[in-house]
Each structure stands twice: as structure tokens, then as C-alpha cells.
Amino acid sequence: MAKVDALAGSRRSKSGWEKGGRPVQRESVRAPDQTWEDELTLQDKPAISLEHVSRRFVIDGRQVTVLDDVSFEVPAHGITAVLGPNGSGKSTLLRLVAGLLTPDSGTIEIGGERVADADQRVGLVFQEPRLLPWRTAIDNVAFPLELAGVSRAERRERATALLDLVGLSAFARAYPQQLSGGMRQRAAIARALARDPQILLLDEPFSALDALTRERFNAELLEIWQRTGTTILIVTHSIAEACFLADEVVVLTARPGRVAARVPVPLGRPRRDDTLDSAAFSRAAATIRAHLSGSPADIAAQEAAAAPVSDVLERAGAPAWFDPFGGPG
Amino acid sequence: MWRTTVLPVLAAAVVFVVTWKVIAVVGNFGVFLPAPEVVGGRFLGAWLDGTMWPHASATLVEIGLGFFVGAGLAVGIGYLVARSRLAERLLSPYIVAAQATPVLVLAPLLVLWLGPGLAPKVVICALIVFFPVAVATMVGIRSVDRRLLELGRSLRASPRQVLVHLELPAALPQILGGMRVGVTLAVIGAIVGEWAGADRGLGVLINIARGSLFDFPLMFATLLTIALIAVVLYLVVLLVERALVGAWR
Ligand SMILES: Nc1ncnc2c1ncn2[C@@H]1O[C@H](COP(=O)(O)OP(=O)(O)O)[C@@H](O)[C@H]1O
Ligand SMILES: [Mg+2]
């Protein structure tokens, strides 16, 4: 409770971070010719739209379709969750939206514009915090601003406000290995918000946390969403998490990932802990469960195995003459 | 502090000196193995009467220059080899071959080619420092977490920013580990270079003490100086390491 009060306090006290419930736009981050009017007209269009998106990878010398004809859109300021079994291409989907991968076919647009290479309109939160171990929490949060050439004073001010927003002010000077798993993920969320992204992409962000912490983080994520007004696309393994957070849940099939269903979650906001007990919540959860392929036992096993899955990038790279075990080549 | 740090160091020193003394007495090597107190006295004397310093300073300059040139090149080329498959294929055979070529053979040749001055010693030091630092850099850069590199890409970091903010800091512990090995090898490089032809330096002093002066205590005092230089330089690298990566590792 005290934590929520602290967040509410920060909203009023940190000038320059928010005005009228939307983050202040910064020239250093947004294109200078983009004005507030542009911003407003963009809001009529879906913030993210995917049309017939497919993507293949060569795995063990074979072409494997990972995502097949995926279409859905996320309305501006909305929250959409993507749910699917391991290997259904959820991380690939987020990489595509972030512009880190290009689709083999289909189009992806953000605010009506095609996604370009490493799109700056998105903030990314990965499954693991990916903090730079040699930087303190505050310097990690300021890292995107530093790369963008924001002045030191402004970086500091902004990173301080963001740490405040995620409840980490007391740990600004701590190095990642001095923080708990939850605190690291908070810092990662703050970092993703550093450049005022229109869109926040989260890839199973809480899967490494225990169930209780996870529920708390979901509630806090909604708070942050309310404060910043970003559009959120979150990948998750958990039906409960998806229903609690999202307006709509996109259910993917197992490989190849196809859209099995788009399930609306007709729950009001703000959502609280007791939202989880409501009838509408149960209905949405049941619908999603029905759309996930496999028997109920399979699904139970899947949910139990919601432990973090290793990312492709975690695996070893090409060996070399000098480096028999390989690394990034 | 006293019990965990000073005491063991002192104890080890005492054991070392006593063993030396016992061997010197029992072994009956005569002038060829002077007792520790004789060497200790000569060591102090040589430093106080100004015999040691000109030679020690010359050697230190060679080590310093050689280390910086060698380690600097090694970091650059190690990076290149880590990042470019072509560079790896082109360069790695030569890097290994250069390391395996006996410097003892190379040193006199270098003196012939480059003259008896500072240059051949710096080259030999650099050559000998190069390999461990290059391999450490290469392994370090190649093992940079690719997830961090993806983060950099998602933030549109420029190649220079990736190098400065991601790759170098991530590889720094490994690079510094290579430098710890390299700095001690640099000491050997300088001595070998001096043996091949020089008029000043600790290697020269060893030759003078052994050959013309027949002053074995002085020779051992010089060896002691060389050993101390290596220990101090190693500690310097350790301190740099602690300052740069101690906080977060
Ligand atoms: N860059 C890549 N190269 C090759 N295969 C990949 C790559 N990225 C993902 N894959 C493969 O695509 C499949 C889906 O991966 P991913 O999107 O991570 O699934 P999810 O996040 O739903 O578990 C996996 O089999 C994975 O090995
Ligand atoms: Mg994944």
C-alpha cells in the first residue's frame, strides 16, 4: 500500500514527467516535426496492426514456419496479451513488432506507419532483465537516453523520476547483482519507458518471479500503464495474467503459431485483486483455455512449465579456430 | 587484517628465506648461491649507492612501453579477430606462430635490425605481451551476452556505442585477466631484449655481475629487483581491475 502512495506522490511532484496523464514528449526522442496533433490523429488508428504476418527460420537446415498468417491489432492505449505454448513464436512476434526482425510476408504497422529497423516508438522489456551489470540501477535506466545523446542533467532527472515510478528510488546506486529478481525487472521496465515509447512490448516479463510477486507486479504494471498511457502488448504464459491485464487476449497455436482466437476480456477498469474472482474473468479464462490446443492435462502441464524458457540468443554461437565453443560471431 | 593478510604473507616470506638459507648452507654451493642475508645486504647497498636505479629505470621504461604497445595492439586485433571471421582466418595462424617463435632467437636479430637502443626491447616486450592479451580479448568479446547486444540494437546504438558501452565493458574482466599474465611476461621480454645487446637495464646488470664483476650477490640482488618489479606490476593491474570491475563483479 505504501508503495502505491509513493507512486501517486511521484506523479504530482515530478514536473516534466507527466502532463495531463501523458508523458511529456521530448524532442530528443520524438522526431522534431511530429506535433501533438499528429499524435492525436494517430490515436484513431490502431497503435499496432499486424496483417498476415508470417516468419520462417532455418532450424537444423530445415525451413520451419514459426509464425503463420498472424493478424490482429492493438488499439491505442489498449492492452493486448498474447498467449501461446512454448515455441509458438511469441518472442519472434515481439521482435517483429520491435523491428528487430522482418516478416517474410505481411505487414506490421505502428500508428499507421510501417515498422522500420529497430523501431524507436517501442520500449522493450525482455523475459530476463538484461541490465548491464557494470551500471548502477539509475545508469541502467538512463542508458537509452545516454545513447540518444540526452544531456547528463536531464538523464539524471528523468531516470530518477522513472525509478520513482517503479518504486526503486532507494536502490538507484545499487548494481544489478545487488538487486532481487523483482527489482531488476522493475529497473528493466523503467528503462523501457525511458524514451517515452508509444508502445511497450513485454516478453513474459514476470515469468521468473514467484506467483505472489507476480500478482503484485501485474497490479503495478496496470498503475504504470494508467500513468503513462502507453499501448501495451504483453506476451505471457499465464491465462490469469492475460485476463487480468488485457482488453483482448490473442491465443496462438503451437508451432506454427497461428491466431487460434482473439478473446475479449469484458472487465472494467481499474482492475483489482478481486477482479480475479469475478464471473466475467472466469468466463474469459475458460474461453481461452478451450482455444488452447490439447487436452486439459496438456494445458495444466503447460502452465506448470511456465518456468522461463531459454531464448535463442542464449544458446552458443558459431565455433571458431580460436574459440572452439563459439560466441557471437 | 593482521591475521588474515599480513601474517600469512610474513609467514610465507620467512619460510622462503629459511629454506633458501638451509639450501645455501647444506648444499655448499659457495659463491654460486649466496646466503639470503648476503643478498639482502647487497640489494640494499646497490639501491643506496645508486648502482641499481639506472638499470631498473631503463628496464621499467622498456616494460612500460612494450606493455602498452603490445596490449594496445592485442586489444585491437583481438577485437577484430573476434568480430570478423575473415580476420580470424587470416590472422590467427600468424598470431600463434609469432607466440611460438622463440624470442631468444628473435631478440639478437631485432637488435641487429633496429640497433641497440630502446626499440628492439619494446618490440620484444610487445610481442610477448601480445598473445595472452589478444586471446583474452577475443574470448571476452566473443562471449559478450548476445542478449545485451540485442538490447543495444533495439536502442539503435551506433557501432561505436556498442563497442564503448557494451562490448568493451562486458569483455573487460577477461581483457584485464590477459593483461595480468601479459605484464609479468613483459618483464621477461625486457630482460631477454637486454641480453641481446644493451648498455643499461637489469638484464645488463645481471650480465655484468655474473661475467665481469663475478659479484653473485649483486646478480641475486638484481633478480630480487626483477621479481619485485613483476609483483608490483601485477598488483597494479589488480588494482586497476578492482577499480574498474570490482564494484559490479
Ligand atoms: N533467430 C532465430 N533463428 C532460428 N530459429 C529461431 C530464431 N528465433 C526463434 N527461433 C525458433 O522459433 C521458434 C519460436 O521461438 P520463440 O519465438 O522464441 O517462441 P516462444 O517465445 O513462443 O517460446 C523456436 O523453435 C525457436 O528455436
Ligand atoms: Mg519466448
XYZ file of C-alpha atoms and ligand atoms in Angstrom:
606
model
C 0.000 0.000 0.000
C 2.731 2.391 0.954
C 4.245 1.668 -2.418
C 1.144 2.788 -4.297
C 1.053 6.005 -2.290
C 4.648 6.649 -3.211
C 3.789 6.233 -6.864
C 0.856 8.623 -6.573
C 3.120 11.153 -4.872
C 5.665 10.940 -7.602
C 3.097 11.769 -10.189
C 2.468 15.198 -8.763
C 5.967 16.013 -7.626
C 7.913 15.157 -10.774
C 7.359 18.019 -13.128
C 8.310 17.348 -16.684
C 7.474 13.692 -16.495
C 3.740 13.929 -16.946
C 1.225 16.467 -18.025
C -2.418 15.590 -18.489
C -1.815 11.926 -17.898
C 0.503 11.541 -20.899
C 4.239 11.593 -20.718
C 5.785 14.797 -21.920
C 7.194 14.343 -25.392
C 10.838 15.079 -25.770
C 12.484 16.402 -28.871
C 15.482 14.240 -28.327
C 13.304 11.192 -28.598
C 10.452 12.054 -30.924
C 11.032 13.378 -34.400
C 11.030 17.182 -34.185
C 8.389 17.583 -36.894
C 5.923 15.411 -35.066
C 3.431 17.515 -33.143
C 0.665 16.880 -30.692
C -1.928 16.992 -33.468
C -0.128 14.181 -35.262
C -0.196 12.294 -32.055
C -3.942 12.763 -31.732
C -4.733 11.693 -35.270
C -2.576 8.626 -34.791
C -4.718 7.636 -31.889
C -7.683 6.960 -34.158
C -5.787 4.233 -35.930
C -4.783 1.088 -34.116
C -1.496 1.598 -32.349
C -0.183 -1.725 -33.630
C -1.522 -3.690 -36.522
C -0.294 -6.959 -37.943
C -1.650 -8.177 -41.255
C -0.972 -11.685 -42.488
C 2.418 -11.773 -40.857
C 4.496 -14.903 -41.431
C 8.037 -15.713 -40.479
C 10.234 -18.735 -41.107
C 13.553 -19.759 -39.648
C 16.105 -22.263 -40.781
C 16.376 -24.673 -37.870
C 18.816 -27.586 -38.268
C 18.966 -26.987 -42.005
C 15.196 -27.094 -42.428
C 12.849 -24.219 -43.113
C 10.422 -24.047 -40.219
C 7.423 -21.739 -40.221
C 7.279 -20.190 -36.801
C 4.518 -17.648 -37.349
C 1.875 -18.254 -39.958
C -0.560 -15.622 -41.194
C -0.883 -13.759 -37.923
C -3.254 -10.797 -37.958
C -4.527 -8.676 -35.102
C -4.411 -5.118 -33.949
C -3.941 -3.347 -30.662
C -5.938 -0.141 -30.158
C -4.094 2.949 -28.963
C -3.706 2.968 -25.177
C -5.050 -0.570 -25.054
C -3.532 -3.682 -23.536
C -3.389 -6.857 -25.556
C -1.943 -10.104 -24.298
C -0.500 -12.822 -26.493
C -0.792 -16.299 -25.089
C 0.571 -19.493 -26.532
C 2.565 -22.614 -25.790
C 6.354 -22.668 -25.804
C 7.851 -22.263 -29.217
C 4.696 -20.826 -30.723
C 6.682 -17.805 -31.824
C 5.659 -15.283 -29.180
C 9.142 -13.824 -28.757
C 9.541 -13.789 -32.514
C 6.283 -11.861 -32.740
C 7.556 -9.195 -30.363
C 10.870 -8.971 -32.215
C 8.941 -8.401 -35.410
C 6.868 -5.621 -33.862
C 10.010 -4.069 -32.385
C 11.647 -4.108 -35.795
C 14.426 -6.439 -34.687
C 13.281 -8.988 -37.272
C 11.500 -8.505 -40.575
C 8.500 -10.590 -41.577
C 8.819 -12.913 -44.574
C 5.391 -11.758 -45.629
C 2.686 -9.487 -44.310
C 2.945 -6.026 -42.834
C 3.375 -4.612 -39.379
C 2.426 -1.026 -38.681
C 2.713 1.163 -35.650
C 0.416 4.175 -35.671
C -0.232 3.580 -39.358
C 3.459 3.605 -40.277
C 5.477 0.602 -41.321
C 7.850 -0.639 -38.673
C 11.399 0.252 -39.573
C 14.596 -1.375 -38.386
C 14.748 -1.280 -34.553
C 11.765 0.993 -34.199
C 12.165 3.809 -31.709
C 8.480 4.069 -30.959
C 8.611 0.938 -28.835
C 10.082 0.159 -25.454
C 11.072 -3.464 -24.888
C 11.006 -5.499 -21.718
C 12.562 -8.906 -22.151
C 11.920 -12.121 -20.311
C 15.053 -11.535 -18.281
C 16.012 -8.041 -17.097
C 19.033 -7.650 -19.397
C 20.532 -4.961 -17.223
C 24.147 -4.012 -17.832
C 25.899 -5.483 -14.798
C 28.524 -2.731 -14.770
C 25.962 0.039 -14.444
C 24.013 1.030 -11.356
C 20.225 0.910 -11.453
C 19.942 4.592 -12.289
C 22.590 4.392 -15.006
C 20.837 1.392 -16.489
C 17.575 3.296 -16.640
C 19.378 6.272 -18.163
C 21.173 4.099 -20.723
C 18.677 4.585 -23.593
C 18.812 8.337 -23.003
C 22.593 8.323 -22.977
C 22.630 6.543 -26.325
C 20.206 9.131 -27.653
C 22.522 11.955 -26.611
C 20.329 13.407 -23.862
C 22.269 15.723 -21.541
C 23.552 14.377 -18.271
C 21.332 16.579 -16.098
C 18.193 15.656 -17.994
C 19.126 11.976 -17.956
C 19.521 12.091 -14.237
C 16.231 13.859 -13.656
C 14.324 11.526 -15.912
C 15.917 8.331 -14.615
C 15.201 9.456 -11.071
C 11.540 10.015 -11.915
C 11.331 6.618 -13.602
C 12.947 4.818 -10.681
C 10.395 6.566 -8.534
C 7.616 5.334 -10.783
C 8.685 1.706 -10.380
C 9.427 2.104 -6.676
C 13.196 1.742 -6.882
C 14.337 5.187 -5.716
C 16.111 3.744 -2.716
C 18.214 1.499 -4.949
C 19.366 3.998 -7.545
C 23.032 3.413 -6.760
C 22.834 -0.371 -6.473
C 24.367 -2.652 -9.076
C 22.102 -5.280 -10.659
C 23.630 -8.177 -8.779
C 22.753 -6.422 -5.532
C 19.076 -6.321 -6.519
C 16.470 -9.063 -6.241
C 14.989 -10.575 -9.391
C 11.867 -8.481 -8.986
C 13.794 -5.253 -8.523
C 15.825 -5.964 -11.633
C 12.694 -6.438 -13.661
C 11.330 -3.162 -12.267
C 14.504 -1.441 -13.421
C 14.093 -3.047 -16.836
C 10.562 -1.671 -17.087
C 11.780 1.779 -16.088
C 14.474 1.553 -18.755
C 11.922 0.560 -21.383
C 9.924 3.686 -20.514
C 12.937 5.990 -20.663
C 12.372 7.277 -24.173
C 8.635 7.760 -23.724
C 7.661 4.936 -26.042
C 4.230 4.971 -27.636
C 4.232 1.246 -27.225
C 5.517 -1.026 -24.537
C 6.316 -4.596 -25.544
C 6.762 -7.091 -22.737
C 8.005 -10.636 -23.320
C 6.964 -12.854 -20.411
C 8.322 -10.162 -18.123
C 7.293 -11.759 -14.841
C 7.777 -15.432 -15.623
C 10.885 -15.641 -13.438
C 9.061 -14.281 -10.406
C 7.136 -16.242 -7.796
C 3.333 -16.275 -8.027
C 2.685 -13.695 -5.316
C 5.254 -11.227 -6.576
C 3.840 -11.743 -9.989
C 0.331 -10.707 -8.954
C 1.704 -7.603 -7.324
C 3.711 -6.764 -10.436
C 0.630 -7.141 -12.601
C -1.231 -4.627 -10.453
C 1.745 -2.268 -10.587
C 2.047 -2.650 -14.334
C -1.562 -1.503 -14.635
C -0.737 1.501 -12.444
C 2.181 2.396 -14.656
C 0.011 1.948 -17.725
C -2.552 4.337 -16.245
C 0.112 6.910 -15.522
C 1.931 6.750 -18.840
C -0.885 5.887 -21.224
C 1.311 3.692 -23.397
C -0.136 0.970 -25.536
C 0.897 -2.418 -24.195
C 1.455 -5.698 -25.960
C 2.424 -8.363 -23.466
C 3.395 -11.957 -24.068
C 2.558 -14.337 -21.298
C 2.262 -17.952 -20.374
C -0.397 -17.447 -17.793
C -4.112 -17.322 -18.570
C -4.800 -15.494 -15.314
C -2.169 -12.878 -16.052
C -3.514 -12.371 -19.564
C -7.089 -11.944 -18.365
C -6.142 -9.672 -15.509
C -4.144 -7.275 -17.662
C -5.596 -7.281 -21.138
C -8.585 -5.943 -23.024
C -8.104 -8.692 -25.528
C -6.147 -11.945 -25.487
C -4.675 -13.289 -28.713
C -4.309 -17.050 -28.409
C -1.619 -18.626 -30.583
C -1.486 -22.251 -31.613
C 1.588 -24.411 -31.159
C 4.121 -24.389 -33.998
C 3.438 -22.922 -36.391
C 1.983 -20.040 -34.427
C -1.390 -19.086 -35.843
C -4.086 -16.995 -34.243
C -6.406 -19.567 -32.682
C -8.738 -16.946 -31.270
C -8.974 -13.360 -30.144
C -10.773 -13.413 -26.836
C -12.097 -10.119 -25.445
C -11.909 -9.647 -21.693
C -15.017 -7.642 -20.762
C -13.790 -6.386 -17.418
C -13.916 -2.782 -16.283
C -11.003 -0.779 -15.060
C -9.304 -0.163 -12.743
C -8.808 -3.836 -12.056
C -8.026 -5.070 -8.594
C -7.175 -8.312 -6.893
C -10.861 -9.220 -6.584
C -11.213 -8.905 -10.355
C -9.692 -12.364 -10.417
C -12.752 -13.742 -8.646
C -15.416 -12.273 -10.928
C -17.617 -14.326 -13.246
C -16.543 -12.432 -16.367
C -12.948 -13.226 -15.555
C -13.693 -16.934 -15.225
C -15.610 -16.965 -18.498
C -12.773 -15.299 -20.383
C -10.292 -17.710 -18.846
C -12.442 -20.691 -19.787
C -12.781 -19.484 -23.371
C -9.035 -19.080 -23.671
C -8.433 -22.489 -22.203
C -10.822 -24.010 -24.705
C -8.931 -22.403 -27.564
C -5.540 -23.585 -26.471
C -4.881 -26.793 -28.317
C -4.574 -30.049 -26.409
C -6.327 -31.789 -23.578
C -6.869 -30.120 -20.199
C -3.993 -32.192 -18.854
C -1.670 -30.793 -21.521
C -2.700 -27.307 -20.637
C -2.143 -27.899 -16.953
C 1.315 -29.224 -17.779
C 1.959 -26.179 -19.920
C 1.007 -23.818 -17.163
C 3.109 -25.734 -14.681
C 6.016 -25.494 -17.067
C 5.607 -21.745 -17.174
C 9.169 -21.553 -15.967
C 11.249 -19.298 -18.186
C 12.217 -20.873 -21.474
C 15.658 -20.242 -22.775
C 15.836 -17.668 -25.511
C 17.502 -18.427 -28.845
C 20.069 -15.753 -28.092
C 21.127 -17.612 -25.003
C 22.492 -20.516 -26.992
C 26.091 -20.701 -28.138
C 27.171 -19.216 -31.439
C 29.466 -20.432 -34.173
C 32.732 -22.004 -33.087
C 35.923 -20.543 -34.473
C 39.534 -21.619 -34.769
C 40.448 -19.669 -31.718
C 37.264 -20.219 -29.820
C 36.067 -23.792 -30.031
C 32.901 -23.211 -28.044
C 31.641 -20.272 -30.018
C 30.168 -16.953 -29.126
C 28.531 -14.153 -31.007
C 30.224 -14.329 -34.374
C 43.592 -7.669 8.544
C 46.615 -8.651 10.601
C 45.702 -12.296 10.998
C 44.251 -12.880 7.574
C 46.547 -10.803 5.401
C 49.823 -9.702 6.952
C 50.528 -12.849 8.918
C 50.308 -15.340 6.033
C 52.435 -13.080 3.818
C 55.081 -12.759 6.518
C 54.967 -16.464 7.260
C 55.476 -17.351 3.609
C 58.408 -14.906 3.400
C 60.021 -16.424 6.472
C 59.620 -19.954 5.106
C 61.109 -18.844 1.794
C 64.137 -17.171 3.363
C 64.768 -20.013 5.812
C 64.563 -22.624 3.045
C 66.967 -20.580 0.971
C 69.349 -20.303 3.889
C 69.192 -24.048 4.586
C 69.827 -24.912 0.953
C 72.715 -22.444 0.776
C 74.351 -23.904 3.863
C 73.632 -27.595 3.331
C 74.164 -27.545 -0.411
C 77.516 -25.876 -0.020
C 77.301 -24.032 -3.319
C 79.835 -21.448 -2.232
C 79.715 -18.203 -4.169
C 77.168 -19.585 -6.599
C 74.375 -19.469 -4.030
C 74.999 -16.688 -1.522
C 73.014 -16.768 1.717
C 69.877 -14.633 1.916
C 71.392 -12.096 4.318
C 74.301 -11.549 1.934
C 71.942 -10.957 -0.975
C 69.738 -8.767 1.204
C 72.707 -6.641 2.171
C 73.891 -6.347 -1.418
C 70.325 -5.478 -2.505
C 70.124 -2.588 -0.050
C 73.645 -1.488 -0.883
C 73.042 -1.490 -4.628
C 69.889 0.575 -4.242
C 71.530 3.012 -1.799
C 74.781 3.579 -3.702
C 72.913 4.165 -6.966
C 74.040 1.014 -8.754
C 70.543 -0.381 -9.230
C 68.390 2.596 -10.145
C 69.733 3.491 -13.627
C 69.344 -0.124 -14.717
C 65.978 -0.598 -13.046
C 64.589 2.598 -14.562
C 65.770 1.618 -18.044
C 64.067 -1.758 -17.713
C 60.885 -0.187 -16.362
C 60.672 2.135 -19.378
C 61.048 -0.841 -21.728
C 58.409 -2.811 -19.860
C 56.014 0.122 -19.765
C 56.311 0.993 -23.449
C 56.331 -2.621 -24.548
C 53.310 -3.459 -22.464
C 51.252 -0.545 -23.732
C 52.162 -1.113 -27.354
C 51.632 -4.884 -27.122
C 48.458 -4.791 -25.060
C 47.028 -1.952 -27.149
C 47.604 -3.792 -30.416
C 46.356 -7.009 -28.829
C 43.033 -5.476 -27.784
C 42.531 -4.023 -31.257
C 43.469 -7.164 -33.144
C 41.754 -9.437 -30.626
C 38.578 -7.461 -31.239
C 38.965 -7.726 -34.981
C 39.561 -11.463 -34.826
C 36.536 -11.899 -32.556
C 34.226 -9.947 -34.808
C 35.422 -10.857 -38.303
C 35.577 -14.438 -39.444
C 37.847 -13.399 -42.308
C 40.249 -11.632 -39.947
C 40.297 -14.699 -37.753
C 41.131 -16.960 -40.675
C 43.804 -14.569 -41.956
C 45.489 -13.659 -38.709
C 45.170 -16.489 -36.229
C 47.889 -18.735 -37.728
C 50.351 -15.863 -37.553
C 49.359 -14.907 -34.046
C 50.007 -18.447 -32.835
C 53.207 -18.775 -34.844
C 54.526 -15.466 -33.528
C 53.891 -16.638 -29.995
C 55.686 -19.940 -30.586
C 58.777 -18.379 -32.198
C 61.470 -18.337 -29.504
C 62.142 -14.734 -28.513
C 65.647 -15.808 -27.524
C 66.390 -16.303 -31.224
C 64.462 -13.284 -32.321
C 65.994 -10.853 -29.845
C 69.543 -10.689 -31.291
C 68.086 -10.335 -34.779
C 65.907 -7.455 -33.684
C 68.916 -5.767 -32.158
C 70.743 -6.198 -35.466
C 67.822 -4.752 -37.396
C 66.777 -1.966 -35.045
C 70.044 -1.089 -33.305
C 70.919 -1.451 -29.637
C 68.524 1.250 -28.387
C 65.069 1.118 -26.844
C 63.257 -0.079 -29.964
C 64.139 -3.811 -30.035
C 63.307 -4.212 -26.326
C 59.943 -2.566 -26.782
C 59.245 -4.817 -29.754
C 60.163 -7.949 -27.821
C 58.072 -6.915 -24.822
C 55.152 -6.080 -27.073
C 55.468 -9.375 -28.909
C 55.452 -11.392 -25.733
C 52.588 -9.404 -24.176
C 50.511 -9.609 -27.332
C 49.384 -13.216 -27.270
C 47.754 -13.561 -23.852
C 46.023 -10.200 -24.161
C 44.833 -10.884 -27.720
C 43.417 -14.285 -26.833
C 41.764 -12.905 -23.701
C 40.237 -10.036 -25.671
C 38.997 -12.335 -28.373
C 37.411 -14.778 -25.968
C 35.980 -11.898 -23.966
C 34.427 -10.164 -26.958
C 33.083 -13.397 -28.385
C 31.409 -14.271 -25.120
C 29.602 -10.941 -24.764
C 25.995 -11.846 -23.996
C 24.137 -11.633 -27.272
C 21.034 -10.595 -25.411
C 22.833 -7.420 -24.389
C 23.803 -6.849 -27.999
C 20.170 -7.236 -28.973
C 19.294 -4.662 -26.352
C 21.820 -2.327 -27.956
C 20.299 -2.918 -31.340
C 16.788 -2.288 -30.056
C 18.032 1.061 -28.733
C 19.697 1.835 -32.066
C 23.151 2.062 -30.556
C 25.773 3.062 -33.119
C 28.663 0.645 -33.727
C 30.864 2.913 -31.656
C 28.332 2.956 -28.815
C 28.062 -0.825 -28.939
C 31.837 -1.036 -28.630
C 32.186 1.511 -25.846
C 29.051 0.785 -23.822
C 28.505 -2.930 -24.342
C 31.383 -4.929 -25.763
C 34.371 -3.422 -24.001
C 32.810 -3.253 -20.530
C 31.480 -6.800 -20.904
C 34.859 -8.137 -22.021
C 36.884 -6.032 -19.591
C 37.254 -8.690 -16.874
C 38.701 -11.123 -19.392
C 40.914 -8.495 -21.040
C 42.340 -7.494 -17.673
C 42.945 -11.141 -16.830
C 45.019 -11.397 -20.006
C 46.887 -8.248 -19.022
C 47.788 -9.756 -15.662
C 49.566 -12.565 -17.482
C 50.932 -10.145 -20.047
C 52.534 -7.759 -17.598
C 54.629 -10.453 -15.966
C 55.704 -11.723 -19.368
C 56.686 -8.164 -20.293
C 59.317 -8.287 -17.560
C 60.877 -11.378 -19.126
C 60.685 -9.739 -22.546
C 62.651 -6.726 -21.348
C 65.412 -8.844 -19.776
C 65.727 -11.055 -22.858
C 65.894 -7.964 -25.045
C 68.659 -6.516 -22.904
C 70.673 -9.696 -23.014
C 70.707 -9.480 -26.765
C 72.513 -6.186 -26.611
C 72.145 -3.111 -24.441
C 74.237 -0.874 -22.253
C 71.697 -0.380 -19.470
C 68.968 -2.367 -17.815
C 68.589 -5.076 -15.208
C 69.444 -7.746 -17.785
C 72.672 -5.929 -18.462
C 73.386 -5.660 -14.741
C 72.925 -9.423 -14.379
C 75.432 -9.992 -17.173
C 77.907 -7.554 -15.662
C 77.564 -9.030 -12.167
C 77.953 -12.575 -13.396
C 80.518 -12.119 -16.133
C 82.887 -9.259 -15.474
C 82.416 -8.467 -11.773
C 81.873 -12.040 -10.617
C 79.582 -10.430 -7.995
C 77.000 -13.172 -7.395
C 75.300 -11.381 -4.514
C 74.700 -8.470 -6.916
C 73.300 -10.843 -9.508
C 70.860 -12.272 -6.988
C 70.010 -8.781 -5.763
C 69.148 -7.911 -9.363
C 66.976 -10.997 -9.671
C 65.236 -9.890 -6.492
C 64.623 -6.483 -8.050
C 63.172 -8.063 -11.176
C 60.902 -10.277 -9.105
C 59.739 -7.292 -7.079
C 59.011 -5.320 -10.236
C 56.882 -8.181 -11.545
C 54.974 -8.455 -8.282
C 54.366 -4.699 -8.135
C 53.218 -4.519 -11.764
C 50.906 -7.457 -11.213
C 49.450 -5.668 -8.206
C 49.000 -2.515 -10.273
C 46.937 -4.440 -12.816
C 44.965 -5.991 -9.962
C 44.247 -2.536 -8.557
C 43.127 -1.285 -11.950
C 40.948 -4.363 -12.211
C 39.446 -3.754 -8.823
C 38.796 -0.118 -9.627
C 37.199 -0.861 -12.990
C 35.232 -4.040 -12.414
C 35.387 -4.588 -8.664
C 32.127 -2.813 -7.945
C 29.916 -4.868 -10.198
C 31.513 -8.267 -10.458
N 16.733 -16.103 -34.761
C 16.285 -17.375 -34.831
N 16.925 -18.280 -35.592
C 16.466 -19.553 -35.656
N 15.389 -20.003 -35.014
C 14.714 -19.144 -34.239
C 15.118 -17.791 -34.110
N 14.254 -17.167 -33.282
C 13.356 -18.100 -32.920
N 13.624 -19.283 -33.485
C 12.845 -20.511 -33.324
O 11.480 -20.205 -33.490
C 10.683 -20.935 -32.572
C 9.820 -19.980 -31.795
O 10.646 -19.259 -30.916
P 10.096 -18.125 -29.964
O 9.556 -17.015 -30.776
O 11.200 -17.793 -29.032
O 8.926 -18.869 -29.212
P 8.241 -18.534 -27.817
O 8.722 -17.217 -27.368
O 6.773 -18.553 -28.111
O 8.616 -19.635 -26.892
C 11.643 -21.723 -31.708
O 11.665 -23.043 -32.172
C 12.980 -21.066 -31.930
O 14.013 -22.004 -31.856
Mg 9.781 -16.567 -25.683
